[in-house]
Tab-separated table of C-alpha atoms in Angstrom:
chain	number	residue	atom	x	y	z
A	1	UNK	CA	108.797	102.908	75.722
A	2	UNK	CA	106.119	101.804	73.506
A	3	UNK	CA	104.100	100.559	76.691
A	4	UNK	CA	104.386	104.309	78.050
A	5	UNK	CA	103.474	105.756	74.724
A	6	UNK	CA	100.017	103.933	74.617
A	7	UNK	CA	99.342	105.077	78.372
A	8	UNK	CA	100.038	108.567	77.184
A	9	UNK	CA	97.645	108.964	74.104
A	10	UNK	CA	95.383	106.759	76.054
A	11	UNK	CA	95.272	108.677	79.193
A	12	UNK	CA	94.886	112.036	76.876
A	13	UNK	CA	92.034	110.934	75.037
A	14	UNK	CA	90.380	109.541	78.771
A	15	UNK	CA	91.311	112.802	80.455
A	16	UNK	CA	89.358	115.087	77.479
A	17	UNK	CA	86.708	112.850	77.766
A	18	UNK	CA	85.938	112.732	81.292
A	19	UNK	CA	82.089	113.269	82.566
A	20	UNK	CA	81.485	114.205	86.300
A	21	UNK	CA	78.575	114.373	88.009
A	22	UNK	CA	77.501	117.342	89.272
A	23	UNK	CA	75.047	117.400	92.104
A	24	UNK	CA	74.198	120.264	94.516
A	25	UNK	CA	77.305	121.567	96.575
A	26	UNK	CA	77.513	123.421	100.326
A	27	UNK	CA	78.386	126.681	99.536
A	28	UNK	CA	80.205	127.202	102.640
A	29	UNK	CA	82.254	123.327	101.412
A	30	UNK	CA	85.785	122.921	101.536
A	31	UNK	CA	87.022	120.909	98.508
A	32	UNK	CA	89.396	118.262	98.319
A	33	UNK	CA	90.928	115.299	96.228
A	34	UNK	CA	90.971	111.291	96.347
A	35	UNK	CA	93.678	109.889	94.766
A	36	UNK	CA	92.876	106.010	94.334
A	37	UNK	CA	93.659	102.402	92.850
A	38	UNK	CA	91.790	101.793	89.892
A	39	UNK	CA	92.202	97.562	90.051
A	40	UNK	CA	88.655	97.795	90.831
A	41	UNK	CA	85.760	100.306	90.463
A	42	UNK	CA	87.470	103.567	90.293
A	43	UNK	CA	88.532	105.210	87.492
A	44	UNK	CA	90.795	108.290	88.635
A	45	UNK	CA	90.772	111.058	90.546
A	46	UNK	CA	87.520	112.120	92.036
A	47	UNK	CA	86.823	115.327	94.655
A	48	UNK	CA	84.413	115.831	97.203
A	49	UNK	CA	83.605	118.600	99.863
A	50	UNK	CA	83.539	118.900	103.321
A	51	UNK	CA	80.989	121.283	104.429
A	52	UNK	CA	81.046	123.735	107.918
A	53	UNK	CA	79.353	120.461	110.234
A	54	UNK	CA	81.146	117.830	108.437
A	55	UNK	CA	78.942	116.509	105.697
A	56	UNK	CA	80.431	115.025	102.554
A	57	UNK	CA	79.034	116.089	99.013
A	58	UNK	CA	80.575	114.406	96.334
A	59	UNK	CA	81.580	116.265	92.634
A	60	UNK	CA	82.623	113.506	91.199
A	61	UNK	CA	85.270	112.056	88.682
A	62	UNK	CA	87.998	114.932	87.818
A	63	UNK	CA	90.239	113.100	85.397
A	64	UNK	CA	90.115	109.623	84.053
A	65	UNK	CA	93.604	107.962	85.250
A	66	UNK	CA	95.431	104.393	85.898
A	67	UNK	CA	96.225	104.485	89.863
A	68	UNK	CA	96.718	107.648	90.952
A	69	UNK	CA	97.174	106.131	94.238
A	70	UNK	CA	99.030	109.573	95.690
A	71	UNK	CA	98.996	113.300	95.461
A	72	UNK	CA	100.764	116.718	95.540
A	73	UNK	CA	100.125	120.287	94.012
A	74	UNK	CA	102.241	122.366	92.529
A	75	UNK	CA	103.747	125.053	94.642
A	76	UNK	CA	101.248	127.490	93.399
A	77	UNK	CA	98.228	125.289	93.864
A	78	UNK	CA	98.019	125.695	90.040
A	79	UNK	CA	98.336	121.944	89.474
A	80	UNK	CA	97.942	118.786	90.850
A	81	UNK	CA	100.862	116.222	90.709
A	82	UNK	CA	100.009	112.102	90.991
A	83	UNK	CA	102.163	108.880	91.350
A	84	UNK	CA	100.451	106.178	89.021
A	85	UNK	CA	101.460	102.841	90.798
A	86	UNK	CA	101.325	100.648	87.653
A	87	UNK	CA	101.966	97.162	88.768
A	88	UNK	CA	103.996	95.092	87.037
A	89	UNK	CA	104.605	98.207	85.169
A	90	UNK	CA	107.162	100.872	85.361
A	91	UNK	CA	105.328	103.861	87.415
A	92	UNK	CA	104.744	107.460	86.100
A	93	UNK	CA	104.291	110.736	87.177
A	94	UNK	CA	101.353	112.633	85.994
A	95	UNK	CA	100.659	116.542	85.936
A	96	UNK	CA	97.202	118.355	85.855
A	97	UNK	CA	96.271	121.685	85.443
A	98	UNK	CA	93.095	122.741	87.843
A	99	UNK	CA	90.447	124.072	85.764
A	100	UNK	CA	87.675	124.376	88.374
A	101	UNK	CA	85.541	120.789	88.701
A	102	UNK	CA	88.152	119.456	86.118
A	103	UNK	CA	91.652	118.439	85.845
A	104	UNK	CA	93.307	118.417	82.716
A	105	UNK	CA	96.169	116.394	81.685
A	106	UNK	CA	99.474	117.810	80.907
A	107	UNK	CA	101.932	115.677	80.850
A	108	UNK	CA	102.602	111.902	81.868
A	109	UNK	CA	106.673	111.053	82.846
A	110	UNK	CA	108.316	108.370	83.772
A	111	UNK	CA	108.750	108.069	87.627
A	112	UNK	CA	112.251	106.191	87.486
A	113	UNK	CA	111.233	103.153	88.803
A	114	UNK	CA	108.443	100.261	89.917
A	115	UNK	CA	105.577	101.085	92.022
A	116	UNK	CA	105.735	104.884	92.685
A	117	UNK	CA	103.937	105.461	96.269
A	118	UNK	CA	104.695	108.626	96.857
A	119	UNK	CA	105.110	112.089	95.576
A	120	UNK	CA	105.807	115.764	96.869
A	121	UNK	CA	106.614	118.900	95.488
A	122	UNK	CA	109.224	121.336	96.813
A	123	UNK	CA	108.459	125.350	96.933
A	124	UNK	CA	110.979	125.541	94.518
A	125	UNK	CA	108.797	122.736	91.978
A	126	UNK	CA	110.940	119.831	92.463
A	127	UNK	CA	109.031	116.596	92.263
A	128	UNK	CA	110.028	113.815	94.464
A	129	UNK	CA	108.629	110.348	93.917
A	130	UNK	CA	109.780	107.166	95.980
A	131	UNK	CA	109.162	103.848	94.059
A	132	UNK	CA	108.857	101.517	96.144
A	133	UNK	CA	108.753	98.087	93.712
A	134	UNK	CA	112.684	99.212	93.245
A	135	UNK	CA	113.534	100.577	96.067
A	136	UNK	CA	114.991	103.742	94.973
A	137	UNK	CA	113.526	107.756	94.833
A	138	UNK	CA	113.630	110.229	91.713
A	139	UNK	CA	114.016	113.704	91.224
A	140	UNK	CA	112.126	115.754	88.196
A	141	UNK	CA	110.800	119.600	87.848
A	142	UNK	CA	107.456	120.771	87.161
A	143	UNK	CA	107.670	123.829	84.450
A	144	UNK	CA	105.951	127.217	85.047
A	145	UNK	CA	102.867	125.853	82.831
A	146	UNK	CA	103.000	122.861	84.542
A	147	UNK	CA	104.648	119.862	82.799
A	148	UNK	CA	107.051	117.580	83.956
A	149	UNK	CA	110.771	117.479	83.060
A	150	UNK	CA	112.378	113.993	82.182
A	151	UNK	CA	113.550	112.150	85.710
A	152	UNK	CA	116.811	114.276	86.389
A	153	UNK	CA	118.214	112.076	88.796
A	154	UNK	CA	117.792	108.972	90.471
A	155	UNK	CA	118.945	107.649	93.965
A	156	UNK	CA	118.710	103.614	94.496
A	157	UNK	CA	118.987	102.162	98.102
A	158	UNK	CA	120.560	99.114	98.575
A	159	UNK	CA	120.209	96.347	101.765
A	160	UNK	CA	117.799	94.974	103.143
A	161	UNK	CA	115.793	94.157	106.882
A	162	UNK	CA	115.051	91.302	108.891
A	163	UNK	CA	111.470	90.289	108.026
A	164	UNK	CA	110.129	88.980	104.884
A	165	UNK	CA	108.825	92.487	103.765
A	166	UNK	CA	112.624	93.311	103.849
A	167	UNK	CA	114.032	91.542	101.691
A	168	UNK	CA	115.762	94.041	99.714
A	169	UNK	CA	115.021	98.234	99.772
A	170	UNK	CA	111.051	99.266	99.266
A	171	UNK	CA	111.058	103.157	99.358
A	172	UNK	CA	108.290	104.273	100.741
A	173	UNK	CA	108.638	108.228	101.352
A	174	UNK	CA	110.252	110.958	100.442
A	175	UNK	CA	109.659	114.756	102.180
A	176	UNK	CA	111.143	117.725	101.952
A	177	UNK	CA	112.466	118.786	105.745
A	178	UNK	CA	111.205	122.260	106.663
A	179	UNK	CA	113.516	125.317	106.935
A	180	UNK	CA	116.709	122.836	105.414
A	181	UNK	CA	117.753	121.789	102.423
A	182	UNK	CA	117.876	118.177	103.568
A	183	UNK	CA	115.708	115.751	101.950
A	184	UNK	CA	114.935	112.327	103.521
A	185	UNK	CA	113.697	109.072	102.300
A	186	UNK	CA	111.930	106.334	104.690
A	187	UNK	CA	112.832	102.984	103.214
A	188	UNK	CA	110.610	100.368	104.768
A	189	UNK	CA	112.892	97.826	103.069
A	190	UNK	CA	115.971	98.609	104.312
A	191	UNK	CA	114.471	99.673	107.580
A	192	UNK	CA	116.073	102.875	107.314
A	193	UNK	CA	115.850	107.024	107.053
A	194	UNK	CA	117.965	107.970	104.025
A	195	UNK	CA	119.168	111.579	104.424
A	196	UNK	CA	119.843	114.140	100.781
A	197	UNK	CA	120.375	116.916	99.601
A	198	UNK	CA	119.083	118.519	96.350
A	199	UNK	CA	121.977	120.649	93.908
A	200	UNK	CA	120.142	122.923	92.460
A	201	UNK	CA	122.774	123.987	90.306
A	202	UNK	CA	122.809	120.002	88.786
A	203	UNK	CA	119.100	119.501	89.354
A	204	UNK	CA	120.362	115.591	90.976
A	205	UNK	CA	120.331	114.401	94.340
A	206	UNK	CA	123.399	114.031	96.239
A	207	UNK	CA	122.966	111.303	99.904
A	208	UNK	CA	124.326	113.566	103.071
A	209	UNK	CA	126.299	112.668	105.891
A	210	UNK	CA	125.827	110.457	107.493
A	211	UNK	CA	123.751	109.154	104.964
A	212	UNK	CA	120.943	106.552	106.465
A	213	UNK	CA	119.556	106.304	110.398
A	214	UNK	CA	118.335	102.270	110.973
A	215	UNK	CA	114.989	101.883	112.940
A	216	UNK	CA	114.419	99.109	115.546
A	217	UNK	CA	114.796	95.799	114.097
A	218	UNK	CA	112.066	94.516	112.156
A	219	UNK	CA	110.049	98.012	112.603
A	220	UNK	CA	109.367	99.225	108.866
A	221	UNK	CA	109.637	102.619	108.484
A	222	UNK	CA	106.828	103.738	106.010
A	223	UNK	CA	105.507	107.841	106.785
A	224	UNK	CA	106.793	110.447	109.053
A	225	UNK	CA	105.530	113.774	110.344
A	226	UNK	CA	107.362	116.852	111.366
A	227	UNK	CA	106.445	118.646	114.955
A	228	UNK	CA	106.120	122.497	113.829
A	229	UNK	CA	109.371	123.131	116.483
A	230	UNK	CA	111.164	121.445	113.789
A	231	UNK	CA	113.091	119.947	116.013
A	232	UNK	CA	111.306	116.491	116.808
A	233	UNK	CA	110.258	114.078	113.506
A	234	UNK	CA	108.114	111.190	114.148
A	235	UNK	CA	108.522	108.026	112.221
A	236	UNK	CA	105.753	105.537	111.418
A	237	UNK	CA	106.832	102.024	111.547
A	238	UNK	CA	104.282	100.052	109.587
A	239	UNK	CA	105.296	96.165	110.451
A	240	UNK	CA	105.535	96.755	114.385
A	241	UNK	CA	103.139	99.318	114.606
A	242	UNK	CA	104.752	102.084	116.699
A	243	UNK	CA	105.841	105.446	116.162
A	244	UNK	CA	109.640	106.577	116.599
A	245	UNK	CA	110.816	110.412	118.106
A	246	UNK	CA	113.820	111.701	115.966
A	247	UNK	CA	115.302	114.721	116.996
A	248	UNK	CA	117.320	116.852	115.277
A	249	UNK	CA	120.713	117.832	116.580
A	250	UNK	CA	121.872	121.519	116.398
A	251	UNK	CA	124.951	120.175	113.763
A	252	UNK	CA	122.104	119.116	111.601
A	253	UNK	CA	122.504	115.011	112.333
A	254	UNK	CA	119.825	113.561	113.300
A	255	UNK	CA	119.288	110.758	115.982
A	256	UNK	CA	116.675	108.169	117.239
A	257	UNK	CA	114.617	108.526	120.413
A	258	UNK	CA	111.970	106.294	122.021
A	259	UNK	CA	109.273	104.954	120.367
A	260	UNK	CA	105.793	104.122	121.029
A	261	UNK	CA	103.171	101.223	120.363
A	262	UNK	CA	99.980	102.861	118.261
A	263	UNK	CA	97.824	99.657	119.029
A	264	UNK	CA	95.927	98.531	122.758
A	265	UNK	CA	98.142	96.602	124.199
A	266	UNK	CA	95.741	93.630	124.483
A	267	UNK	CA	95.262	93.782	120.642
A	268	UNK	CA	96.388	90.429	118.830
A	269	UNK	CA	95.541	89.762	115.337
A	270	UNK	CA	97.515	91.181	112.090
A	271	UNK	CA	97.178	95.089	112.072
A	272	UNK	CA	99.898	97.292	110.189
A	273	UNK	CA	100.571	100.950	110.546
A	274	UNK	CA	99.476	103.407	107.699
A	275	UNK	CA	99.478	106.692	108.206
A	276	UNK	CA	100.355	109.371	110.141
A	277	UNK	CA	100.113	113.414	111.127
A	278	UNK	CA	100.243	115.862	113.357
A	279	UNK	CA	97.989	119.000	114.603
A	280	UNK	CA	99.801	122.405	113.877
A	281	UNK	CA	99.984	123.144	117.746
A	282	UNK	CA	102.005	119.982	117.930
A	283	UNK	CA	99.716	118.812	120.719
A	284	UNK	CA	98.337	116.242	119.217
A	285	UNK	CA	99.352	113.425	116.814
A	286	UNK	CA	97.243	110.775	114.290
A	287	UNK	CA	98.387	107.391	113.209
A	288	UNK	CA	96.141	104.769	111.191
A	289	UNK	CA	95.940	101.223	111.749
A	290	UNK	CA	94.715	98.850	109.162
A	291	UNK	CA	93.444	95.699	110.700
A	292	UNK	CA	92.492	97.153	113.820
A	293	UNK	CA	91.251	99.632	111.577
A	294	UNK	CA	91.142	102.507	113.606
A	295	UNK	CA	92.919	106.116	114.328
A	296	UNK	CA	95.374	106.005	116.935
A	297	UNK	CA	95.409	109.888	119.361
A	298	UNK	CA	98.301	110.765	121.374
A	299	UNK	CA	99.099	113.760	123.158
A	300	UNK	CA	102.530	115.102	122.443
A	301	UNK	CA	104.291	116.387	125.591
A	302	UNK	CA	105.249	119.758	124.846
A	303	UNK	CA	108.754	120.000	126.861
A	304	UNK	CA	110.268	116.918	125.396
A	305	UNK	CA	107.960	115.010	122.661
A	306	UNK	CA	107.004	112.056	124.049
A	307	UNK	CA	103.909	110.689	122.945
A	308	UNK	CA	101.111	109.769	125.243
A	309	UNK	CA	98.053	108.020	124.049
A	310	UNK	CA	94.714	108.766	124.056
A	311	UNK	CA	92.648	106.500	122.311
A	312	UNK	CA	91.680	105.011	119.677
A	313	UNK	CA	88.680	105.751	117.094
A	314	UNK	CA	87.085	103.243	114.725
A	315	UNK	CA	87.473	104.428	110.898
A	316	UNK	CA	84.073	102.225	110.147
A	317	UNK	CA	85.648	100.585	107.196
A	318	UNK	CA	88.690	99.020	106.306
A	319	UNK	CA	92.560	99.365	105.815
A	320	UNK	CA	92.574	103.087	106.616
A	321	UNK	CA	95.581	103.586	104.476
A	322	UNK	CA	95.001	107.381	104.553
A	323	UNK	CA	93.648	110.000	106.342
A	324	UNK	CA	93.970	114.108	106.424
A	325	UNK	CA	93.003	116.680	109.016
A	326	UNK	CA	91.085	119.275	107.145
A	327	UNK	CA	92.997	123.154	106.462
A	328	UNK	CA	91.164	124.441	109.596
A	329	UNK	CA	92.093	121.167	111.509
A	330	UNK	CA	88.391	120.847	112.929
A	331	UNK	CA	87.612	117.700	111.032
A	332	UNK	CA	89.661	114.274	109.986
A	333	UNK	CA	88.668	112.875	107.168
A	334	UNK	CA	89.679	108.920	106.159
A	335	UNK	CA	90.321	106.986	103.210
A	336	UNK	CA	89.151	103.579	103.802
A	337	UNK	CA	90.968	101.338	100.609
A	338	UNK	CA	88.991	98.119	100.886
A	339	UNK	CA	85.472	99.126	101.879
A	340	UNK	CA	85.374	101.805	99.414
A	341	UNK	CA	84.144	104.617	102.206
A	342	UNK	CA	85.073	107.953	103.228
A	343	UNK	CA	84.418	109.110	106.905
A	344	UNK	CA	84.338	112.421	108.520
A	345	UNK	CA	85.204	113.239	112.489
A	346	UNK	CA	85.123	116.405	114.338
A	347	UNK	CA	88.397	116.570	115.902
A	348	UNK	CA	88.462	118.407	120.033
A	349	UNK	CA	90.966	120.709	119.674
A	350	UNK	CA	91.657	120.983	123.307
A	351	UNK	CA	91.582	116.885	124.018
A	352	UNK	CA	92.078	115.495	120.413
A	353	UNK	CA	89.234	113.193	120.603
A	354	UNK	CA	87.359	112.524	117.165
A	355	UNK	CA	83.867	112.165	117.201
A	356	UNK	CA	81.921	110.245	113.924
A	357	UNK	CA	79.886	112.672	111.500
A	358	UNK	CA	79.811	111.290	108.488
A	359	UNK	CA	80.773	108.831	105.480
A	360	UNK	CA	79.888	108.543	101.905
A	361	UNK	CA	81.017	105.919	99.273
A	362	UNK	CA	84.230	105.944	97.393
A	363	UNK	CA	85.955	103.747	95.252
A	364	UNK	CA	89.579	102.140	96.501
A	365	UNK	CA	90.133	105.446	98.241
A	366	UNK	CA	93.888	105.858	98.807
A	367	UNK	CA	95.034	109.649	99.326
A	368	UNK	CA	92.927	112.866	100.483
A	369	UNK	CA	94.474	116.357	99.467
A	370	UNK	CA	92.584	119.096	100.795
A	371	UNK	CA	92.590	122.547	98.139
């Protein structure tokens, strides 16, 4: 307790004192966030923008914060939510309110366990985190003004895989599944979806039935993506590097389809799965590979979701461990973690290609969250 105390007042006093730089912006830019790891030289959360061709300008710092390696808003936009993956640490959750170039601290909470990797918030302001150094997801509120409630319930997995990454449950995502109440958990650890529910009369989460769908041996579930039909989920395995078609029953269950390699086939040397979305249309779908360090394209069969790839697009840095297709889905933008870069592609909306346009320097970039 006294160990979160300091971060508190400390992370106050940093967040009041922030200075950003301020150079010339594109008026016709579209902003956005970079969450990051601050082991090296970042020191929070910074935004950039995007402009009309693709060109980065950067704004600069927004809040002075310990590893806010992942983001969310509130459902009003009002505020920005981030997971602070403190390592050896317990994590936290940390709340902003936007006050144009600058974010401004509100609260700092308790995530409920190690290593917090990932957060969302529901339309209903429910914060979800998954903690992945203990293997279990939490369940707070964000208040009209904006501050976090104490954790309000807590969920642990238990198990574990077959590899040596799965050697007991490492949760790794948590989303809210559209037009349902369900919630599910991907659990790279246990190598399984976990399926909830939320009470909102109790404010805790309850597991559904049945309550957890395995993945292939060995495959390391890590992201997922919904197709807008809401009927097909794709699962990103991150230790074999392919991407898994759920589909979701009529009753509500939920069961596993095909799945499909995201690297060449005469690709060799150590590579893992990062990321992963899908275009609107749900034509086309994005993974990221870091070690081949490049963005997968597929084209999504429209009659039965199968995935057929494209290509494959060089991120010019490395360990793409997040990327983001822009509001109006005409650009990609990626977070390359360990060359400190930032690049921009003009996505074909008709093929899916991505063609280069830009990068600019960034330190430990690890999340993008477009306004």
């Amino acid at each position: 307790m006294k160990t979160f105390l300091s971060i508190l007042c400390l992370s106050l006093i940093l967040s009041c004192n922030s200075k950003k730089s301020t150079p010339e912006i594109q008026s016709d830019g579209i902003s956005f966030y970079v969450g990051s790891y601050t082991n090296k030289d970042s020191k929070g959360i910074y935004k950039y923008t995007l402009n009309s061709e693709g060109f980065f300008s950067e704004i600069g710092l927004q809040t002075l914060a310990e590893s806010p390696s992942f983001l969310s808003f509130s459902a009003d936009k009002k505020h920005l939510i981030a997971a602070n993956k403190l390592d050896p640490k317990l994590g936290s959750i940390s709340s902003f309110t936007i006050e144009g170039d600058s974010l401004i601290l509100n609260n700092i909470m308790p995530s409920g366990g190690m290593n917090p990797c990932f957060v969302t918030t529901t339309k209903d302001n429910h914060v979800l985190a998954a903690n992945y150094g203990s293997g279990n997801i939490s369940l707070l509120h964000l208040d009209q003004n904006g501050h976090l409630s104490d954790t309000l319930s807590v969920q642990q997995h238990t198990g574990k895989g077959t590899t040596s990454r799965q050697e007991g449950p490492h949760a790794h995502a948590v989303y809210s599944v559209p037009n349902s109440d369900d919630i599910i958990s991907v659990d790279l650890g246990t190598n399984s979806l976990w399926f909830y529910n939320i009470d909102k009369n109790t404010n805790t989460l309850n597991l559904s039935t049945p309550d957890t769908l395995a993945m292939e041996e060995g495959a390391g579930p890590r992201h997922l993506t919904f197709h807008p039909n809401n009927k097909w989920i794709y699962v990103l395995n991150e230790l074999n590097n392919t991407v898994t078609k759920i589909e979701r029953l009529e009753s509500g269950q939920y069961e596993k389809k095909e799945s499909t390699k995201t690297l060449p086939s005469d690709f060799i040397a150590s590579s893992t799965s990062a990321d992963i979305h899908i275009s609107s249309d749900g034509l086309f779908l994005y993974t990221s590979n870091r070690g081949h360090n490049s963005i997968a394209v597929f084209k999504v069969n429209p009659n039965n979701g199968s995935l057929t790839l494209v290509g494959h697009e060089s991120t010019r840095g490395e360990t793409p461990r997040n990327f983001s297709l822009s509001p109006d889905e005409k650009f990609v933008v990626v977070a390359n973690r360990n060359s400190d870069n930032l690049v921009s592609y003009k996505r074909n909306k008709e093929t899916g290609v991505l063609t280069f346009v830009d990068e600019i320097k960034s330190p430990t970039p690890s999340f993008i969250l477009f306004q």
